[in-house]
Tab-separated table of C-alpha atoms and ligand atoms in Angstrom:
chain	number	residue	atom	x	y	z
R	65	MET	CA	264.206	-3.711	27.872
R	66	TYR	CA	266.978	-5.255	25.459
R	67	GLU	CA	269.175	-5.610	28.656
R	68	ALA	CA	266.718	-8.335	29.413
R	69	LEU	CA	267.354	-10.211	25.838
R	70	GLY	CA	270.853	-9.266	24.906
R	71	LEU	CA	273.975	-10.353	25.994
R	72	ASP	CA	276.011	-8.270	28.608
R	73	ALA	CA	279.778	-8.817	29.594
R	74	GLN	CA	279.362	-11.728	32.620
R	75	ARG	CA	276.805	-13.807	30.353
R	76	THR	CA	279.247	-13.589	27.427
R	77	ILE	CA	281.812	-14.889	29.955
R	78	LEU	CA	279.826	-17.267	31.568
R	79	ILE	CA	278.917	-18.670	27.612
R	80	ALA	CA	282.893	-18.529	27.042
R	81	ILE	CA	283.809	-20.281	29.796
R	82	MET	CA	281.124	-23.021	29.293
R	83	LEU	CA	282.101	-23.380	25.516
R	84	ALA	CA	286.001	-23.701	26.956
R	85	LEU	CA	284.811	-26.355	29.486
R	86	GLY	CA	283.001	-28.141	26.950
R	87	VAL	CA	286.153	-28.248	23.832
R	88	ALA	CA	288.132	-29.281	27.146
R	89	GLY	CA	285.934	-32.203	27.539
R	90	ILE	CA	285.656	-33.766	24.135
R	91	ALA	CA	289.339	-33.072	24.040
R	92	ALA	CA	290.032	-34.905	27.028
R	93	LEU	CA	287.647	-37.799	25.657
R	94	PHE	CA	289.738	-38.630	22.842
R	95	VAL	CA	292.652	-38.293	24.334
R	96	GLY	CA	291.021	-40.845	26.865
R	97	LEU	CA	290.188	-42.969	23.649
R	98	PHE	CA	293.257	-42.780	21.400
R	99	ALA	CA	296.238	-42.218	23.953
R	100	ARG	CA	298.634	-45.022	24.481
R	101	THR	CA	299.303	-44.162	28.068
R	102	LYS	CA	296.261	-43.900	30.345
R	103	ILE	CA	296.291	-40.640	32.567
R	104	ARG	CA	295.096	-40.500	35.937
R	105	LEU	CA	293.885	-37.678	37.607
R	106	PRO	CA	293.836	-37.430	41.330
R	107	TYR	CA	290.373	-37.432	43.188
R	108	SER	CA	291.117	-33.728	44.316
R	109	ALA	CA	290.688	-32.517	40.482
R	110	GLU	CA	287.425	-34.861	40.189
R	111	VAL	CA	286.295	-32.812	42.977
R	112	GLY	CA	287.411	-29.375	41.815
R	113	PHE	CA	285.841	-29.872	38.538
R	114	VAL	CA	282.492	-30.716	39.905
R	115	ALA	CA	282.866	-27.947	42.223
R	116	LEU	CA	283.507	-25.691	39.280
R	117	LEU	CA	280.397	-26.740	37.813
R	118	VAL	CA	278.328	-26.376	40.621
R	119	GLY	CA	279.615	-22.562	40.976
R	120	LEU	CA	279.051	-22.123	37.559
R	121	LEU	CA	275.088	-23.051	37.874
R	122	ILE	CA	274.535	-21.441	40.685
R	123	TYR	CA	276.174	-18.065	39.340
R	124	GLY	CA	274.331	-18.313	36.022
R	125	ASP	CA	271.197	-18.786	38.273
R	126	ALA	CA	271.812	-15.681	40.240
R	127	THR	CA	272.453	-13.710	37.537
R	128	SER	CA	269.631	-14.958	35.660
R	129	THR	CA	266.923	-14.076	38.514
R	130	SER	CA	268.703	-10.685	38.734
R	131	THR	CA	268.097	-10.044	35.274
R	132	TYR	CA	264.083	-10.941	35.459
R	133	ARG	CA	263.592	-8.949	38.311
R	134	ALA	CA	265.314	-5.848	37.167
R	135	TYR	CA	263.036	-6.284	34.107
R	136	GLU	CA	259.688	-7.072	36.315
R	137	ALA	CA	260.375	-3.791	37.927
R	138	LEU	CA	260.015	-2.068	34.520
R	139	LEU	CA	256.631	-3.648	33.951
R	140	PRO	CA	253.641	-1.254	34.971
R	141	ARG	CA	252.026	-2.007	38.288
R	142	GLU	CA	248.205	-2.921	38.273
R	143	GLY	CA	246.190	0.136	37.650
R	144	GLU	CA	248.755	2.248	36.876
R	145	VAL	CA	248.241	1.681	32.806
R	146	GLY	CA	244.968	1.569	30.932
R	147	VAL	CA	242.315	2.318	28.043
R	148	ALA	CA	238.974	3.105	28.189
R	149	ASP	CA	236.537	4.763	25.889
R	150	GLU	CA	235.474	7.252	29.305
R	151	ALA	CA	237.645	9.009	31.461
R	152	PRO	CA	239.195	7.103	34.325
R	153	ALA	CA	238.277	8.402	37.912
R	154	GLY	CA	241.618	9.695	39.862
R	155	GLN	CA	243.887	12.485	39.582
R	156	PHE	CA	246.739	12.476	37.097
R	157	ASP	CA	250.160	14.631	37.099
R	158	LYS	CA	249.719	15.434	33.614
R	159	ASN	CA	246.593	15.448	30.918
R	160	VAL	CA	247.511	15.446	27.728
R	161	ARG	CA	244.884	15.548	24.505
R	162	VAL	CA	246.485	14.190	21.501
R	163	LEU	CA	245.557	14.125	17.590
R	164	ALA	CA	246.161	11.094	15.285
R	165	PHE	CA	246.534	12.225	12.024
R	166	GLN	CA	247.919	10.970	8.694
R	167	TRP	CA	251.090	11.018	9.959
R	168	GLY	CA	251.682	12.004	12.881
R	169	PHE	CA	250.800	12.827	16.781
R	170	LEU	CA	249.750	16.430	17.729
R	171	PHE	CA	249.828	16.794	21.666
R	172	PHE	CA	248.044	19.636	23.401
R	173	ASP	CA	250.252	20.301	26.805
R	174	GLY	CA	248.726	23.275	28.377
R	175	ASP	CA	248.713	26.172	25.853
R	176	LYS	CA	251.504	24.527	23.473
R	177	ALA	CA	250.591	22.388	20.446
R	178	LEU	CA	253.887	19.907	19.842
R	179	ARG	CA	254.430	17.639	16.855
R	180	ASN	CA	255.669	13.984	17.621
R	181	VAL	CA	256.901	14.671	21.413
R	182	VAL	CA	255.332	14.748	24.696
R	183	GLN	CA	257.508	15.720	27.687
R	184	VAL	CA	256.159	13.972	31.216
R	185	PRO	CA	258.401	14.202	34.090
R	186	PRO	CA	259.856	10.925	35.762
R	187	GLY	CA	256.883	8.749	37.109
R	188	ALA	CA	254.293	10.844	36.552
R	189	ARG	CA	250.653	9.607	35.937
R	190	VAL	CA	249.601	11.282	32.960
R	191	LEU	CA	246.350	10.622	31.042
R	192	PHE	CA	245.748	11.112	27.238
R	193	ARG	CA	242.514	12.215	26.203
R	194	ILE	CA	242.871	10.937	22.234
R	195	GLY	CA	241.050	11.025	18.573
R	196	ALA	CA	241.725	10.592	15.331
R	197	SER	CA	241.165	13.108	12.551
R	198	ASP	CA	241.153	10.960	9.602
R	199	VAL	CA	241.420	7.218	9.495
R	200	ILE	CA	241.717	4.509	12.010
R	201	HIS	CA	245.227	5.059	13.712
R	202	GLY	CA	246.780	3.136	16.719
R	203	PHE	CA	248.805	4.757	20.001
R	204	ASN	CA	251.194	2.134	21.346
R	205	VAL	CA	253.605	3.125	24.282
R	206	PRO	CA	256.096	-0.147	24.241
R	207	ALA	CA	257.365	0.714	27.662
R	208	ALA	CA	254.739	1.169	29.172
R	209	SER	CA	253.032	-2.004	27.509
R	210	ILE	CA	249.820	-0.550	26.345
R	211	THR	CA	247.903	-0.090	22.696
R	212	ALA	CA	244.751	1.579	21.737
R	213	GLU	CA	242.940	1.330	18.473
R	214	LEU	CA	241.728	5.021	17.336
R	215	GLU	CA	238.401	5.452	15.628
R	216	PRO	CA	237.957	8.674	13.715
R	217	GLY	CA	235.259	10.621	15.394
R	218	GLU	CA	236.216	8.704	18.641
R	219	THR	CA	237.714	9.431	21.744
R	220	ARG	CA	239.896	7.331	23.761
R	221	TYR	CA	241.765	7.611	27.136
R	222	VAL	CA	245.374	6.230	27.745
R	223	TRP	CA	246.570	6.648	30.746
R	224	LEU	CA	250.371	5.529	32.257
R	225	ARG	CA	253.096	5.628	34.933
R	226	ALA	CA	256.126	7.664	32.872
R	227	PRO	CA	259.125	5.482	33.341
R	228	ASP	CA	261.529	6.476	36.083
R	229	ARG	CA	264.398	6.578	33.997
R	230	PRO	CA	265.196	9.592	31.754
R	231	GLY	CA	265.115	9.056	28.289
R	232	LYS	CA	263.208	9.014	24.889
R	233	TYR	CA	260.015	6.398	24.597
R	234	LEU	CA	258.979	5.156	21.817
R	235	ILE	CA	254.665	5.829	20.935
R	236	GLN	CA	254.016	4.469	17.625
R	237	CYS	CA	250.724	3.891	15.515
R	238	LEU	CA	250.098	0.154	15.133
R	239	ASN	CA	247.212	0.306	12.999
R	240	TYR	CA	248.087	0.632	9.185
R	241	CYS	CA	246.858	3.814	7.847
R	242	GLY	CA	248.552	4.582	4.578
R	243	LEU	CA	251.816	5.446	3.167
R	244	GLY	CA	253.240	7.075	6.297
R	245	HIS	CA	252.266	4.530	8.626
R	246	ALA	CA	255.706	3.205	9.408
R	247	GLN	CA	256.920	6.833	9.958
R	248	MET	CA	253.822	7.034	12.378
R	249	LYS	CA	256.041	7.365	15.455
R	250	ALA	CA	256.707	9.891	18.586
R	251	TRP	CA	258.806	10.274	21.438
R	252	LEU	CA	257.323	10.356	25.515
R	253	VAL	CA	260.304	12.437	26.736
R	254	VAL	CA	260.888	11.594	30.220
R	255	GLY	CA	262.745	14.551	32.015
R	256	GLU	CA	263.790	18.021	31.177
R	257	PRO	CA	261.571	20.591	29.034
R	258	ALA	CA	262.166	20.594	25.658
R	259	GLU	CA	263.350	23.851	24.173
R	260	GLU	CA	261.151	23.996	21.098
R	261	ASP	CA	258.981	21.678	18.660
R	262	HIS	CA	260.824	19.226	17.040
R	263	ASP	CA	259.948	16.496	14.932
R	264	GLY	CA	261.279	13.349	17.067
R	265	ALA	CA	259.956	10.964	14.138
R	266	GLU	CA	263.388	12.005	11.987
R	267	GLU	CA	265.447	10.885	14.489
R	268	ALA	CA	264.458	7.161	14.740
L	304	LIG	CU1	248.636	6.224	11.790
L	304	LIG	CU2	249.170	3.735	11.298
């Protein structure tokens, strides 16, 4: 998602061109005001200059639209994500029980219990059944734009569609839950299965 906000090479070049044009324009203004001999530009130069500006405008609009489209494609579609107190209807590719504790997440995936990491295939529909063992925690997956509040003794269901792009996606606690709150992170690993348990939070 940072691509949507960052300045990639194209945009940096565009900004450099606009800055150069701005500086050239101000310089031309001063030359026009203070130069002893008046310089006359041919009309073709004016037409060319306006065409350059229009071209930049169209190019800028096209790149900004494509950036937004790419961002939009990452957003979850209707029904793909949700939070509820009851198990949602429908089939899921993966069902994972989660325990939030001071300070971390335990993922029960089949016969494995993994600390701070859960493995899912790209694009899989995943259902998390989450409980908190001690105090109020949160379960936030920024890549799926979803957050749930977890109260001890209660069960919350969170479902999402895993990103299509393999990689490590952050899961974090969003409710202040004591000294270790800031370190209460886990990874949603999309792609290849991990060889062993590992504490993802330390790699952050
Ligand atoms: Cu758990 Cu903050």
